[in-house]
Coordinates of C-alpha atoms in Angstrom, one line a residue:
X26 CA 18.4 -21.7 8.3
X27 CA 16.7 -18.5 7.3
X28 CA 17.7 -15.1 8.2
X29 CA 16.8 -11.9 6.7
X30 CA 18.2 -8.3 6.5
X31 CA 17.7 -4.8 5.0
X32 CA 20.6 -3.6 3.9
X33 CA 21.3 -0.2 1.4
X34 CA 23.6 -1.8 -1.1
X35 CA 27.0 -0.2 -2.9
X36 CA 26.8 1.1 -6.0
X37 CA 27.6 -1.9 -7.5
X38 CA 29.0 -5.7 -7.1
X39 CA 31.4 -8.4 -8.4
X40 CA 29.8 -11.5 -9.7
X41 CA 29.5 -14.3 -6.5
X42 CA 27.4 -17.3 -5.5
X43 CA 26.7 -18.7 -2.7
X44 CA 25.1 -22.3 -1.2
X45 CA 22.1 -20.7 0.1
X46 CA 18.5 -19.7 -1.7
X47 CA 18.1 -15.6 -1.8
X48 CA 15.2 -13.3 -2.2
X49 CA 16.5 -10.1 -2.8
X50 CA 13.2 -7.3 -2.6
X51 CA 13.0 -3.9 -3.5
X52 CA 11.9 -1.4 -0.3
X53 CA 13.9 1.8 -2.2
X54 CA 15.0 2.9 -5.1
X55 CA 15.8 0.9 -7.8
X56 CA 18.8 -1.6 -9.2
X57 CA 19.5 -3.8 -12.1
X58 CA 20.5 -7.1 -11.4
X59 CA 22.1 -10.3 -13.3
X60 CA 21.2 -13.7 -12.5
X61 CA 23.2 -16.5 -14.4
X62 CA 23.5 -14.2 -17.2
X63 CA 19.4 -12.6 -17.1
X64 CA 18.9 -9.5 -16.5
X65 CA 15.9 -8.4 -14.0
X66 CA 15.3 -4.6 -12.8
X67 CA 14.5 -4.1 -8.9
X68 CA 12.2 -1.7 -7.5
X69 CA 10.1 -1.5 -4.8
X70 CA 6.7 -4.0 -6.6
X71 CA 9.7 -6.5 -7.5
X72 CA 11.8 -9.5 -6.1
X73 CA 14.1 -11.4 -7.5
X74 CA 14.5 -15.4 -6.6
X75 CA 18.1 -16.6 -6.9
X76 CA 18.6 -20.0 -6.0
X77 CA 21.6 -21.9 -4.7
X78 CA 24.7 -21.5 -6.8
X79 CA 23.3 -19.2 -9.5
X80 CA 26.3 -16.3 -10.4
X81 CA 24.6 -12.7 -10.1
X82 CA 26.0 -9.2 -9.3
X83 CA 23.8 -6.0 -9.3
X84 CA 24.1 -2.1 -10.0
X85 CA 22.0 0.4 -8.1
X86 CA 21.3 3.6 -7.5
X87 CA 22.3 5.8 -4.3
X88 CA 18.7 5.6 -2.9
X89 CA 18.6 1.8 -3.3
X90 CA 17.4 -0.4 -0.2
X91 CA 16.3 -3.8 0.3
X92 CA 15.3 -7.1 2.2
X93 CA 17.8 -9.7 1.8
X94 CA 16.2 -13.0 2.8
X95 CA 18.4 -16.1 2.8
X96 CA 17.3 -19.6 2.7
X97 CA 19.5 -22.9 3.6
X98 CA 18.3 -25.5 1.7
X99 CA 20.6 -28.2 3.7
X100 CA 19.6 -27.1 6.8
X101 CA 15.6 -28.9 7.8
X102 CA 15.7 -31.7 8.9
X103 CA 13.4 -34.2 7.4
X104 CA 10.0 -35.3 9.0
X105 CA 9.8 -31.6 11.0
X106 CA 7.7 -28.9 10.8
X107 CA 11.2 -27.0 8.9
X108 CA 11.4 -29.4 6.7
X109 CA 7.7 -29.0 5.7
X110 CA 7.9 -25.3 5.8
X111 CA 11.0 -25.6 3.7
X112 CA 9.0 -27.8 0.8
X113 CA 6.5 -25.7 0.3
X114 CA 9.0 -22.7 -0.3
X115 CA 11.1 -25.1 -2.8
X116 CA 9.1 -24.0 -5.9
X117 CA 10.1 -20.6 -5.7
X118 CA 13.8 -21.4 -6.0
X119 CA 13.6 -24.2 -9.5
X120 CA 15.0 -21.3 -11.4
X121 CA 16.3 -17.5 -11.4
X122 CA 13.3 -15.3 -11.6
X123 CA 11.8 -11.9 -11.2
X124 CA 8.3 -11.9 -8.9
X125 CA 5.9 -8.6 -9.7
X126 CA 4.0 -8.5 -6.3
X127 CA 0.6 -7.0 -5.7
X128 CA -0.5 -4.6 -3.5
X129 CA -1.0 -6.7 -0.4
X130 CA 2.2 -8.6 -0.5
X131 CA 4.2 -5.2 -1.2
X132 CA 2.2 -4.0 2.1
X133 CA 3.7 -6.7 3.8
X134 CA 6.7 -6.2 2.7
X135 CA 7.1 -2.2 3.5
X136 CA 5.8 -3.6 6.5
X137 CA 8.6 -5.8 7.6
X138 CA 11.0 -3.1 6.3
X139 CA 9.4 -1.1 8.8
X140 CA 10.0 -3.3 11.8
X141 CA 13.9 -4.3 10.2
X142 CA 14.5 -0.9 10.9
X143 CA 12.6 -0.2 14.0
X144 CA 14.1 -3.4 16.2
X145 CA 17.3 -4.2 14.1
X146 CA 18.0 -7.0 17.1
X147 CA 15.5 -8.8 17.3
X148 CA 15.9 -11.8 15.5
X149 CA 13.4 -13.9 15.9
X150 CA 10.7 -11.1 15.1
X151 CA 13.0 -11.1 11.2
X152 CA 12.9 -14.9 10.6
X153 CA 9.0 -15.2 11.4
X154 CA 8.6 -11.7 9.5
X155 CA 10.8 -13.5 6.6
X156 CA 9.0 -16.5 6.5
X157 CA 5.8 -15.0 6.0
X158 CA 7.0 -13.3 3.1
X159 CA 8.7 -16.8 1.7
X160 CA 4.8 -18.2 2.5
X161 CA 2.8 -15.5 0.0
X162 CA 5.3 -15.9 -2.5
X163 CA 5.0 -19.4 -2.4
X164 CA 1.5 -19.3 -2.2
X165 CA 1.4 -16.9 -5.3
X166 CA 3.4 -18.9 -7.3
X167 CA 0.9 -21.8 -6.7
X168 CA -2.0 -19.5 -7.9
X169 CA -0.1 -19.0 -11.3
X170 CA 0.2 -22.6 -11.6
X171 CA -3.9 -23.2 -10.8
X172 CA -4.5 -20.9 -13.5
X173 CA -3.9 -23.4 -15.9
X174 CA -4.6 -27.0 -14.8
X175 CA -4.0 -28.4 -18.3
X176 CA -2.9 -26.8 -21.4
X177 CA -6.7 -25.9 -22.4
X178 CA -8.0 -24.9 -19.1
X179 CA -7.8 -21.4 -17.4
X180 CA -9.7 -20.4 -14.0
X181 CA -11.3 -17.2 -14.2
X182 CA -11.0 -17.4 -10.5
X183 CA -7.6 -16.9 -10.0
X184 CA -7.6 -14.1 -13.1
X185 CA -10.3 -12.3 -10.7
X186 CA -8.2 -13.0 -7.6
X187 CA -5.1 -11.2 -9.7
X188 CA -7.7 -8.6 -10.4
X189 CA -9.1 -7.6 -7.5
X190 CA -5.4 -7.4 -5.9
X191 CA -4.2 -4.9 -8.4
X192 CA -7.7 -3.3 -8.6
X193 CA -6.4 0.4 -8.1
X194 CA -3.5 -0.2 -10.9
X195 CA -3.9 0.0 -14.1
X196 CA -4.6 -3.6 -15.7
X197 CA -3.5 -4.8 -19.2
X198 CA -4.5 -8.0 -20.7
X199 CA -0.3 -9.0 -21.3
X200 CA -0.5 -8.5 -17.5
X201 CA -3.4 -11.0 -17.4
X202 CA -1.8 -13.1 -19.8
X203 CA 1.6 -13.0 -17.6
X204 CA -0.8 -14.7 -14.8
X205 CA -1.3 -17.9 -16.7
X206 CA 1.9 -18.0 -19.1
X207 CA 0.1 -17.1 -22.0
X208 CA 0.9 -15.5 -24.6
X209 CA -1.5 -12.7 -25.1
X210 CA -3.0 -13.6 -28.6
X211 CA -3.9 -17.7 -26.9
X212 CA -5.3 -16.3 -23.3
X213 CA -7.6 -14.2 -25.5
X214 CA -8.5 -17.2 -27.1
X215 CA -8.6 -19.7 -24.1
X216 CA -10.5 -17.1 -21.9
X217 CA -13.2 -16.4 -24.4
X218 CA -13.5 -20.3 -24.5
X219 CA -13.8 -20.3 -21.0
X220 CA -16.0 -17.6 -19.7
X221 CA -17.5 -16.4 -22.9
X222 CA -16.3 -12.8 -23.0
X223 CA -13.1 -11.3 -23.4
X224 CA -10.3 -10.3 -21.1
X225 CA -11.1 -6.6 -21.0
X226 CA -15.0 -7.5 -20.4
X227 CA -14.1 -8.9 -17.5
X228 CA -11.9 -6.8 -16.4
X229 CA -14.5 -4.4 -16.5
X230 CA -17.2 -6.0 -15.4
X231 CA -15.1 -6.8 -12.3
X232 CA -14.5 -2.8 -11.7
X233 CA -18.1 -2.4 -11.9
X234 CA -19.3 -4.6 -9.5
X235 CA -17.0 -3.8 -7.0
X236 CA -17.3 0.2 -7.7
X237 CA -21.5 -0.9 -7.4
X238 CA -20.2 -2.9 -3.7
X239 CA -18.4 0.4 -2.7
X240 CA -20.9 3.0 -3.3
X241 CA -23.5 1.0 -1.8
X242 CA -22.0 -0.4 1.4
X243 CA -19.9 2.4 2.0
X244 CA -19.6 5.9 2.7
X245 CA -16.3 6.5 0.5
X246 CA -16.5 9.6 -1.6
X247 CA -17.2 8.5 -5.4
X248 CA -14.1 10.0 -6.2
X249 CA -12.0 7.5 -3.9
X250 CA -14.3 4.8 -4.8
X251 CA -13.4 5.7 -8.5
X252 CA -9.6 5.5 -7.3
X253 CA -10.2 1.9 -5.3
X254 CA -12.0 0.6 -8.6
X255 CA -9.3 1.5 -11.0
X256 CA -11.0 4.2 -13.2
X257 CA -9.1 7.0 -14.5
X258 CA -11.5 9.5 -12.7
X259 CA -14.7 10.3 -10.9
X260 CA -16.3 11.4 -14.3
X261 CA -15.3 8.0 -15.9
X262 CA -16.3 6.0 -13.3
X263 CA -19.9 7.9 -13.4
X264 CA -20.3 7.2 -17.4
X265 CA -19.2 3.7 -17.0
X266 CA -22.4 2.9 -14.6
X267 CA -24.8 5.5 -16.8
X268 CA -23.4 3.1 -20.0
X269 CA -23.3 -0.4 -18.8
X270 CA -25.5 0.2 -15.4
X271 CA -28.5 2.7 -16.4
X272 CA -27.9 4.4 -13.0
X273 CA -25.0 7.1 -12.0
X274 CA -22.9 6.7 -8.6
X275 CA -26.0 9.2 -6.8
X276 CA -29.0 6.7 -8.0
X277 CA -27.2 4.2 -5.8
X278 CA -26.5 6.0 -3.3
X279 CA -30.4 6.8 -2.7
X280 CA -31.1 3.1 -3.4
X281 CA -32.2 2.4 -6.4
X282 CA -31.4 -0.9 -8.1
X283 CA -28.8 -1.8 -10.5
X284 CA -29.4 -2.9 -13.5

């Protein structure tokens, strides 16, 4: 069974459980909840996982809305498509925990909210809706656990993937560290093992080249290409490229080669 809901909460609730999986996500405002005893804040980039059994109550504010998604994990029946559906959305639930989404699965999220509201009946437009949000958590959680396929391996791929979906946001390297379960001092370690430059480098270099994609390919204004890319301004974004490019945001733009 999966259903799903947006509801504005109260103020606040008494400790409960229940004998279903929950995803509770932030679409307003903000609320603290308690799962088993941890504490995780809600707003609108979070979600919190609270599997089958686990005690939690919340607190929020007046403004506070979100999309209640409940999973039953008694209900597929095994050897169909459910029950296959159901497995690969198990992993989310092994423990209470707080998910930080990205961009894209936020959109999709807003975007549900959006249609909750707009057709409050129709059910079976909330439990496809639902599941595709259970499906890109899942598939998230899988990237984090790519990222390191033994204790001395990282995949710059899946730091890049990370990257590129939070491109606009400001980046930190305990944010790239949260990826692959790292502390911050070891991914700095492992990652320079790995790819031979450090976080930040990359981090950069990734800006650049898609800030170099942009201003080529595209007829974006360099100060929204500077916003897509992640740099502070359109000025920043221009001394980056003269510094680590030889050419300014212009050059390309006439076609001359980057560096």
């Amino acid at each position: 069974m999966l259903d799903a809901r947006l509801l504005k909460l109260p103020i606040a609730s008494h400790q409960h459980r229940h004998e279903h999986h929950q995803v509770v996500v932030g679409v307003r405002g903000e609320a603290d909840l308690s799962v088993d005893g941890t504490g995780s804040h809600l707003d609108t980039w979070k979600a919190c996982l609270v599997p089958t059994e686990a005690r939690h109550d919340y607190c929020g504010d007046n403004q506070n809305h979100v999309l209640v998604i409940n999973l039953d994990p008694y209900m597929p029946t095994l050897n169909t498509p459910a029950h296959r559906d159901y497995e690969r959305m198990a992993p989310l639930f092994e423990r209470p925990r707080t998910l930080e989404m990205d961009n894209r699965l936020q959109g999709l999220v807003q975007f549900a909210a959006g249609e909750f509201d707009r057709a409050p009946d129709n059910d079976g437009m909330k439990r496809h809706l639902a599941a595709s949000i259970l499906h890109c958590m899942a598939e998230r959680l899988n990237d984090t656990r790519e990222v390191i396929t033994n204790r001395n391996t990282i995949s710059p791929e899946v730091i890049r993937r990370y990257i590129m979906e939070n491109l606009h946001r400001k980046i930190r390297v305990e944010d790239l560290a949260g990826v692959a379960c790292l502390s911050v001092s070891r991914f700095h370690e492992m990652f320079r093992e790995v790819t031979g430059i450090t976080p930040h480098q990359f981090l950069l270099q990734t800006r650049i080249d898609q800030a170099v994609q942009l201003l080529v390919s595209t007829s974006l204004s360099v100060s929204e290409v500077s916003y897509r890319t992640g740099f502070s301004s359109q000025s920043a974004l221009t001394n980056t490229l003269r510094k680590h490019k030889g050419t300014t945001p212009s050059k390309l733009r006439f076609g001359e080669k980057v560096a």
